[in-house]
CSV table of C-alpha atoms and ligand atoms in Angstrom, one decimal:
chain,number,residue,atom,x,y,z
A,196,VAL,CA,-27.6,19.7,-57.8
A,197,ARG,CA,-28.0,22.0,-60.7
A,198,LYS,CA,-26.3,25.4,-60.6
A,199,GLU,CA,-26.2,27.0,-64.0
A,200,GLY,CA,-24.1,24.3,-65.6
A,201,ARG,CA,-21.8,23.9,-62.6
A,202,ALA,CA,-22.3,21.1,-60.1
A,203,ILE,CA,-22.1,22.6,-56.6
A,204,SER,CA,-23.8,21.2,-53.5
A,205,THR,CA,-25.9,23.7,-51.4
A,206,ASN,CA,-23.6,22.6,-48.5
A,207,ALA,CA,-20.6,24.1,-50.4
A,208,ALA,CA,-22.3,27.5,-50.5
A,209,ALA,CA,-23.3,27.2,-46.9
A,210,GLU,CA,-19.9,26.1,-45.8
A,211,ARG,CA,-18.2,28.9,-47.6
A,212,PHE,CA,-20.6,31.5,-46.1
A,213,GLY,CA,-20.2,29.8,-42.7
A,214,ALA,CA,-16.5,30.3,-42.7
A,215,ILE,CA,-16.8,34.0,-43.5
A,216,ALA,CA,-20.0,34.8,-41.7
A,217,LYS,CA,-18.5,37.5,-39.5
A,218,ASN,CA,-17.4,39.5,-42.6
A,219,TYR,CA,-21.1,39.8,-43.5
A,220,ALA,CA,-22.1,40.8,-40.0
A,221,THR,CA,-19.8,43.9,-40.2
A,222,SER,CA,-20.1,44.6,-44.0
A,223,GLU,CA,-21.1,48.2,-44.6
A,224,VAL,CA,-22.7,47.0,-47.9
A,225,HIS,CA,-24.9,44.5,-46.1
A,226,ARG,CA,-25.7,46.5,-42.9
A,227,SER,CA,-27.8,49.2,-44.6
A,228,SER,CA,-28.4,50.4,-48.1
A,229,PRO,CA,-30.7,52.7,-50.2
A,230,THR,CA,-32.6,49.6,-51.4
A,231,MET,CA,-33.4,48.5,-47.9
A,232,THR,CA,-34.8,52.0,-47.2
A,233,MET,CA,-36.7,51.8,-50.4
A,234,LEU,CA,-38.2,48.5,-49.5
A,235,HIS,CA,-39.4,49.8,-46.1
A,236,GLU,CA,-41.2,52.6,-48.0
A,237,LEU,CA,-42.7,50.3,-50.6
A,238,LEU,CA,-44.1,47.8,-48.1
A,239,GLY,CA,-45.5,50.5,-45.8
A,240,PRO,CA,-46.5,49.6,-42.2
A,241,VAL,CA,-45.8,46.0,-41.2
A,242,ALA,CA,-47.1,46.2,-37.6
A,243,GLY,CA,-48.7,42.8,-36.7
A,244,ALA,CA,-47.4,41.1,-39.8
A,245,SER,CA,-45.5,37.8,-40.1
A,246,LEU,CA,-42.2,38.3,-42.0
A,247,CYS,CA,-39.7,35.8,-43.3
A,248,ASP,CA,-36.1,36.7,-44.3
A,249,VAL,CA,-34.8,34.0,-46.6
A,250,ALA,CA,-31.0,33.6,-47.0
A,251,CYS,CA,-30.8,36.1,-44.2
A,252,GLY,CA,-27.0,35.9,-43.7
A,253,ALA,CA,-26.3,37.9,-40.6
A,254,GLY,CA,-29.9,39.0,-40.6
A,255,HIS,CA,-29.6,42.7,-41.5
A,256,LEU,CA,-32.8,42.9,-43.6
A,257,GLY,CA,-35.2,41.1,-41.1
A,258,ARG,CA,-33.6,42.9,-38.2
A,259,SER,CA,-34.3,46.3,-39.9
A,260,PHE,CA,-38.0,45.6,-39.5
A,261,LEU,CA,-38.0,44.8,-35.8
A,262,ALA,CA,-38.7,48.4,-34.7
A,263,GLU,CA,-41.9,48.4,-36.8
A,264,ASP,CA,-43.6,45.9,-34.5
A,265,PRO,CA,-44.3,43.0,-36.8
A,266,ARG,CA,-45.8,40.0,-35.0
A,267,GLU,CA,-43.0,37.7,-36.0
A,268,VAL,CA,-39.7,37.5,-38.0
A,269,VAL,CA,-38.4,34.2,-39.1
A,270,PHE,CA,-34.7,34.2,-40.3
A,271,VAL,CA,-33.8,31.4,-42.7
A,272,ASP,CA,-30.3,30.4,-43.9
A,273,PRO,CA,-28.4,27.2,-44.6
A,274,ALA,CA,-25.2,28.4,-42.9
A,275,GLU,CA,-25.2,27.6,-39.2
A,276,GLN,CA,-22.6,30.2,-38.4
A,277,MET,CA,-24.7,32.9,-40.1
A,278,LEU,CA,-27.7,31.9,-38.0
A,279,SER,CA,-25.6,31.9,-34.8
A,280,LEU,CA,-25.0,35.6,-35.4
A,281,ILE,CA,-28.7,36.1,-34.9
A,282,ASP,CA,-29.5,36.2,-31.2
A,283,ALA,CA,-33.2,35.4,-31.5
A,284,SER,CA,-34.0,35.5,-27.8
A,285,ALA,CA,-32.2,38.8,-27.2
A,286,MET,CA,-34.0,40.3,-30.3
A,287,ALA,CA,-37.4,39.0,-29.1
A,288,ALA,CA,-36.7,40.4,-25.5
A,289,ASP,CA,-35.8,43.8,-26.9
A,290,SER,CA,-38.5,44.1,-29.4
A,291,ARG,CA,-41.4,41.9,-28.2
A,292,VAL,CA,-41.5,40.4,-31.7
A,293,ALA,CA,-41.5,36.6,-32.0
A,294,VAL,CA,-38.1,35.8,-33.5
A,295,ARG,CA,-36.8,32.4,-34.6
A,296,THR,CA,-34.1,31.0,-36.9
A,297,VAL,CA,-34.6,28.1,-39.3
A,298,ARG,CA,-31.7,26.3,-41.0
A,299,ALA,CA,-32.7,25.6,-44.6
A,300,VAL,CA,-32.1,26.4,-48.3
A,301,ALA,CA,-34.5,28.6,-50.2
A,302,GLU,CA,-35.3,25.7,-52.6
A,303,ARG,CA,-36.8,23.6,-49.7
A,304,LEU,CA,-38.3,25.8,-47.0
A,305,PRO,CA,-39.6,23.7,-44.0
A,306,LEU,CA,-42.4,26.2,-43.2
A,307,PRO,CA,-46.1,25.9,-43.8
A,308,ASP,CA,-48.1,27.1,-46.8
A,309,ALA,CA,-49.7,30.6,-46.5
A,310,SER,CA,-48.0,31.4,-43.2
A,311,PHE,CA,-46.4,34.8,-44.0
A,312,ASP,CA,-47.5,38.3,-45.0
A,313,VAL,CA,-44.1,39.2,-46.4
A,314,VAL,CA,-41.3,37.0,-47.6
A,315,MET,CA,-38.1,38.7,-48.5
A,316,THR,CA,-34.6,37.9,-49.7
A,317,ARG,CA,-31.7,40.2,-50.2
A,318,LEU,CA,-28.3,39.9,-51.9
A,319,ALA,CA,-28.6,36.1,-52.0
A,320,ALA,CA,-30.7,34.8,-55.0
A,321,HIS,CA,-27.6,34.9,-57.2
A,322,HIS,CA,-26.3,32.0,-55.0
A,323,PHE,CA,-29.5,29.9,-55.2
A,324,THR,CA,-29.0,26.5,-56.8
A,325,ASP,CA,-32.4,26.6,-58.5
A,326,ILE,CA,-34.0,30.1,-58.6
A,327,PRO,CA,-37.4,29.1,-60.0
A,328,ALA,CA,-37.7,26.4,-57.2
A,329,ALA,CA,-36.8,29.0,-54.6
A,330,VAL,CA,-39.3,31.5,-56.0
A,331,ALA,CA,-42.0,28.8,-55.9
A,332,GLU,CA,-41.2,28.0,-52.3
A,333,MET,CA,-41.3,31.6,-51.2
A,334,VAL,CA,-44.6,32.2,-53.0
A,335,ARG,CA,-46.0,29.0,-51.3
A,336,LEU,CA,-45.3,30.6,-47.9
A,337,LEU,CA,-47.3,33.7,-48.7
A,338,ARG,CA,-50.8,34.3,-47.6
A,339,PRO,CA,-53.2,35.7,-50.2
A,340,ALA,CA,-52.2,39.3,-50.8
A,341,GLY,CA,-48.9,38.6,-49.2
A,342,ARG,CA,-45.8,40.2,-50.7
A,343,LEU,CA,-42.6,38.7,-52.0
A,344,ALA,CA,-39.7,41.2,-52.0
A,345,ILE,CA,-36.4,40.4,-53.8
A,346,ILE,CA,-33.3,42.6,-53.8
A,347,ASP,CA,-30.4,41.1,-55.7
A,348,LEU,CA,-27.5,41.8,-57.9
A,349,GLU,CA,-28.8,42.9,-61.3
A,350,GLY,CA,-27.8,41.0,-64.4
A,351,PRO,CA,-27.2,43.3,-67.4
A,352,PRO,CA,-29.7,42.6,-70.1
A,353,ASP,CA,-27.0,42.7,-72.8
A,354,PRO,CA,-25.6,39.1,-73.2
A,355,GLU,CA,-22.0,40.3,-73.8
A,356,LEU,CA,-22.0,42.6,-70.8
A,357,ALA,CA,-23.7,39.9,-68.7
A,358,ARG,CA,-20.9,37.5,-69.6
A,359,PHE,CA,-18.2,40.0,-68.6
A,360,ASN,CA,-20.1,40.9,-65.4
A,361,HIS,CA,-20.4,37.2,-64.6
A,362,GLU,CA,-16.6,36.7,-65.0
A,363,ILE,CA,-16.0,39.6,-62.5
A,364,GLU,CA,-18.6,38.3,-60.0
A,365,LEU,CA,-17.0,34.8,-60.1
A,366,LEU,CA,-13.6,36.2,-59.3
A,367,HIS,CA,-15.2,38.2,-56.5
A,368,ASP,CA,-17.1,35.2,-55.1
A,369,PRO,CA,-16.5,31.6,-56.4
A,370,THR,CA,-20.0,30.6,-55.2
A,371,HIS,CA,-21.7,33.2,-57.5
A,372,GLY,CA,-24.4,31.5,-59.5
A,373,ARG,CA,-26.2,34.0,-61.7
A,374,SER,CA,-27.3,37.6,-61.6
A,375,VAL,CA,-30.8,37.8,-63.0
A,376,SER,CA,-32.0,40.8,-65.0
A,377,ARG,CA,-35.0,43.0,-64.1
A,378,LYS,CA,-37.0,41.6,-67.0
A,379,GLU,CA,-36.2,38.0,-66.1
A,380,TRP,CA,-37.3,38.6,-62.5
A,381,ILE,CA,-40.7,39.8,-63.7
A,382,THR,CA,-41.0,36.7,-65.8
A,383,LEU,CA,-40.0,34.4,-62.9
A,384,LEU,CA,-42.5,35.9,-60.5
A,385,GLN,CA,-45.3,36.0,-63.0
A,386,GLY,CA,-44.5,32.4,-63.8
A,387,ALA,CA,-44.9,31.6,-60.2
A,388,GLY,CA,-48.5,33.0,-60.4
A,389,ILE,CA,-48.0,36.4,-58.6
A,390,ASN,CA,-48.5,39.9,-59.8
A,391,VAL,CA,-45.5,42.2,-60.1
A,392,PRO,CA,-46.4,45.9,-59.3
A,393,VAL,CA,-42.8,46.9,-58.6
A,394,ALA,CA,-39.6,46.1,-60.6
A,395,ARG,CA,-36.9,48.6,-60.3
A,396,GLY,CA,-33.5,48.2,-61.8
A,397,GLY,CA,-30.3,50.3,-61.9
A,398,LEU,CA,-30.2,50.6,-58.1
A,399,THR,CA,-27.1,50.4,-56.0
A,400,GLU,CA,-26.3,49.1,-52.6
A,401,ALA,CA,-23.2,51.4,-52.4
A,402,PRO,CA,-23.8,54.8,-54.1
A,403,SER,CA,-20.2,56.0,-53.3
A,404,GLY,CA,-18.8,52.7,-54.6
A,405,VAL,CA,-16.9,49.9,-52.8
A,406,PRO,CA,-13.2,49.8,-53.6
A,407,VAL,CA,-12.3,46.5,-55.3
A,408,GLY,CA,-9.8,45.7,-52.4
A,409,ARG,CA,-12.6,46.1,-49.8
A,410,TRP,CA,-15.1,44.3,-52.0
A,411,CYS,CA,-12.9,41.3,-52.1
A,412,GLU,CA,-12.1,41.5,-48.4
A,413,ILE,CA,-15.8,40.9,-47.6
A,414,THR,CA,-15.8,37.7,-49.6
A,415,ALA,CA,-12.3,36.7,-48.4
A,416,VAL,CA,-11.0,35.9,-51.9
A,417,GLY,CA,-7.7,37.6,-51.4
A,418,GLU,CA,-5.5,40.1,-53.1
A,419,GLU,CA,-4.8,37.8,-56.0
A,420,ALA,CA,-8.5,37.9,-57.0
A,421,ALA,CA,-8.7,41.6,-56.5
A,422,ALA,CA,-5.7,42.1,-58.8
A,423,ALA,CA,-7.3,39.9,-61.4
A,424,ILE,CA,-10.5,41.9,-61.3
A,425,ARG,CA,-8.5,45.2,-61.7
A,426,VAL,CA,-6.7,43.8,-64.7
A,427,ARG,CA,-10.0,42.7,-66.3
A,428,LEU,CA,-11.6,46.1,-65.6
A,429,THR,CA,-8.7,47.9,-67.1
A,430,GLU,CA,-8.7,45.7,-70.2
A,431,ALA,CA,-12.4,46.1,-70.6
A,432,GLY,CA,-12.1,49.9,-71.0
A,433,PRO,CA,-14.0,52.9,-69.8
A,434,GLU,CA,-17.2,52.3,-71.9
A,435,VAL,CA,-17.8,48.8,-70.4
A,436,ARG,CA,-16.9,50.0,-66.9
A,437,GLY,CA,-19.3,52.9,-67.4
A,438,GLN,CA,-22.1,50.5,-68.4
A,439,LEU,CA,-21.6,48.7,-65.2
A,440,GLY,CA,-21.5,51.9,-63.2
A,441,ILE,CA,-17.8,51.3,-62.2
A,442,ARG,CA,-15.8,54.5,-61.5
A,443,GLU,CA,-12.2,55.0,-60.8
A,444,ARG,CA,-10.7,57.1,-57.9
A,445,GLY,CA,-7.1,57.3,-56.8
A,446,GLY,CA,-6.0,54.4,-58.9
A,447,GLU,CA,-8.7,52.0,-57.5
A,448,TYR,CA,-12.0,51.0,-59.1
A,449,LEU,CA,-15.2,51.5,-57.2
A,450,ILE,CA,-17.9,48.9,-57.5
A,451,PRO,CA,-21.5,50.2,-57.1
A,452,VAL,CA,-23.0,46.8,-56.3
A,453,ARG,CA,-25.9,47.2,-58.8
A,454,THR,CA,-29.2,45.8,-57.7
A,455,VAL,CA,-32.7,45.2,-58.8
A,456,LEU,CA,-35.7,45.4,-56.4
A,457,VAL,CA,-38.8,43.4,-57.2
A,458,VAL,CA,-42.0,43.1,-55.2
A,459,GLY,CA,-44.7,40.6,-56.2
A,460,VAL,CA,-48.1,40.2,-54.7
A,461,LYS,CA,-50.0,36.9,-54.3
A,462,PRO,CA,-53.5,37.1,-55.8
A,463,LEU,CA,-56.3,37.2,-53.3
A,464,GLY,CA,-57.9,34.0,-54.5
A,465,ARG,CA,-54.7,31.9,-54.4
A,466,ILE,CA,-53.3,29.7,-51.6
B,688,LIG,C1,-24.5,37.7,-49.0
B,688,LIG,S1,-25.2,36.7,-47.8
B,688,LIG,C2,-26.7,37.3,-47.3
B,688,LIG,C3,-27.0,38.7,-47.2
B,688,LIG,C4,-28.2,39.0,-46.3
B,688,LIG,N1,-29.4,38.6,-46.9
B,688,LIG,C5,-28.2,40.5,-46.1
B,688,LIG,O1,-29.0,41.2,-46.6
B,688,LIG,O2,-27.3,41.0,-45.4
B,688,LIG,C6,-25.8,35.3,-48.8
B,688,LIG,C7,-26.5,34.3,-48.0
B,688,LIG,O3,-27.1,33.3,-48.8
B,688,LIG,C8,-27.1,32.1,-48.2
B,688,LIG,N2,-27.3,31.0,-49.2
B,688,LIG,C9,-26.5,30.5,-50.2
B,688,LIG,N3,-27.1,29.6,-50.9
B,688,LIG,C10,-28.4,29.5,-50.4
B,688,LIG,C11,-29.6,28.8,-50.8
B,688,LIG,N4,-29.6,27.9,-51.8
B,688,LIG,N5,-30.7,29.0,-50.1
B,688,LIG,C12,-30.7,29.9,-49.1
B,688,LIG,N6,-29.7,30.6,-48.7
B,688,LIG,C13,-28.5,30.5,-49.4
B,688,LIG,C14,-25.7,32.0,-47.6
B,688,LIG,O4,-25.6,31.1,-46.6
B,688,LIG,C15,-25.5,33.4,-47.1
B,688,LIG,O5,-25.8,33.6,-45.8
């Protein structure tokens, strides 16, 4: 399986996430964020709509829409332990929304063509084995005029900075694949045949910053990785840190978890 030059099976990513699923259920970065709020505003009312949360992890994004009375929410993830954190029947009973979980990778979604009004994926595309294939699959699931919403780690457009950022991300999470830039996302979505009315970069999941130690606790990479990240950030200097939005407080670096939010719309005439 192709993964930006490294061979890694999709099971490896799922297994790693399965083992640390609970960290994501309780993670303050994943539970809520300014981009989640922004996405709700951008999409507007979703009452009666069919929603699909791809690479849902502990399900924070899909769950955040339940109170808005969609018709159904389908949660998709390859990690069984992640899906087991989503109590579909309790959610359905509480909300009267049809809720189900599907175990699958984004690159092969076992769901019918044109079956959703909104397909969304958050903080996960950087793990996908084949991003264009995943985008094609997510677009396939959309009804005409359906919307594809992607929130993910933003790749810096400058190649040198992107290389450094990638090094830090890999230390933080060995299953990190690639952070895509805002411009690249526009190209990817347009390449899949959908219009892109919204593409916002320079966003953050954690405006006050996540201390490096806590950031590494979520991914369970240990204090050694956190120490290596601190060394790299110190060596990189204040200008590079500033370009990545990384601040320092009380001898610890604060990671903003920079993101991009892109919304694509499937043309009316296309199924
Ligand atoms: C950081 S977690 C998800 C965060 C979640 N979307 C949220 O907003 O809280 C990343 C998820 O991507 C899933 N994943 C990894 N590779 C995947 C792939 N190729 N297709 C779909 N999901 C994948 C992992 O199992 C994991 O649950």
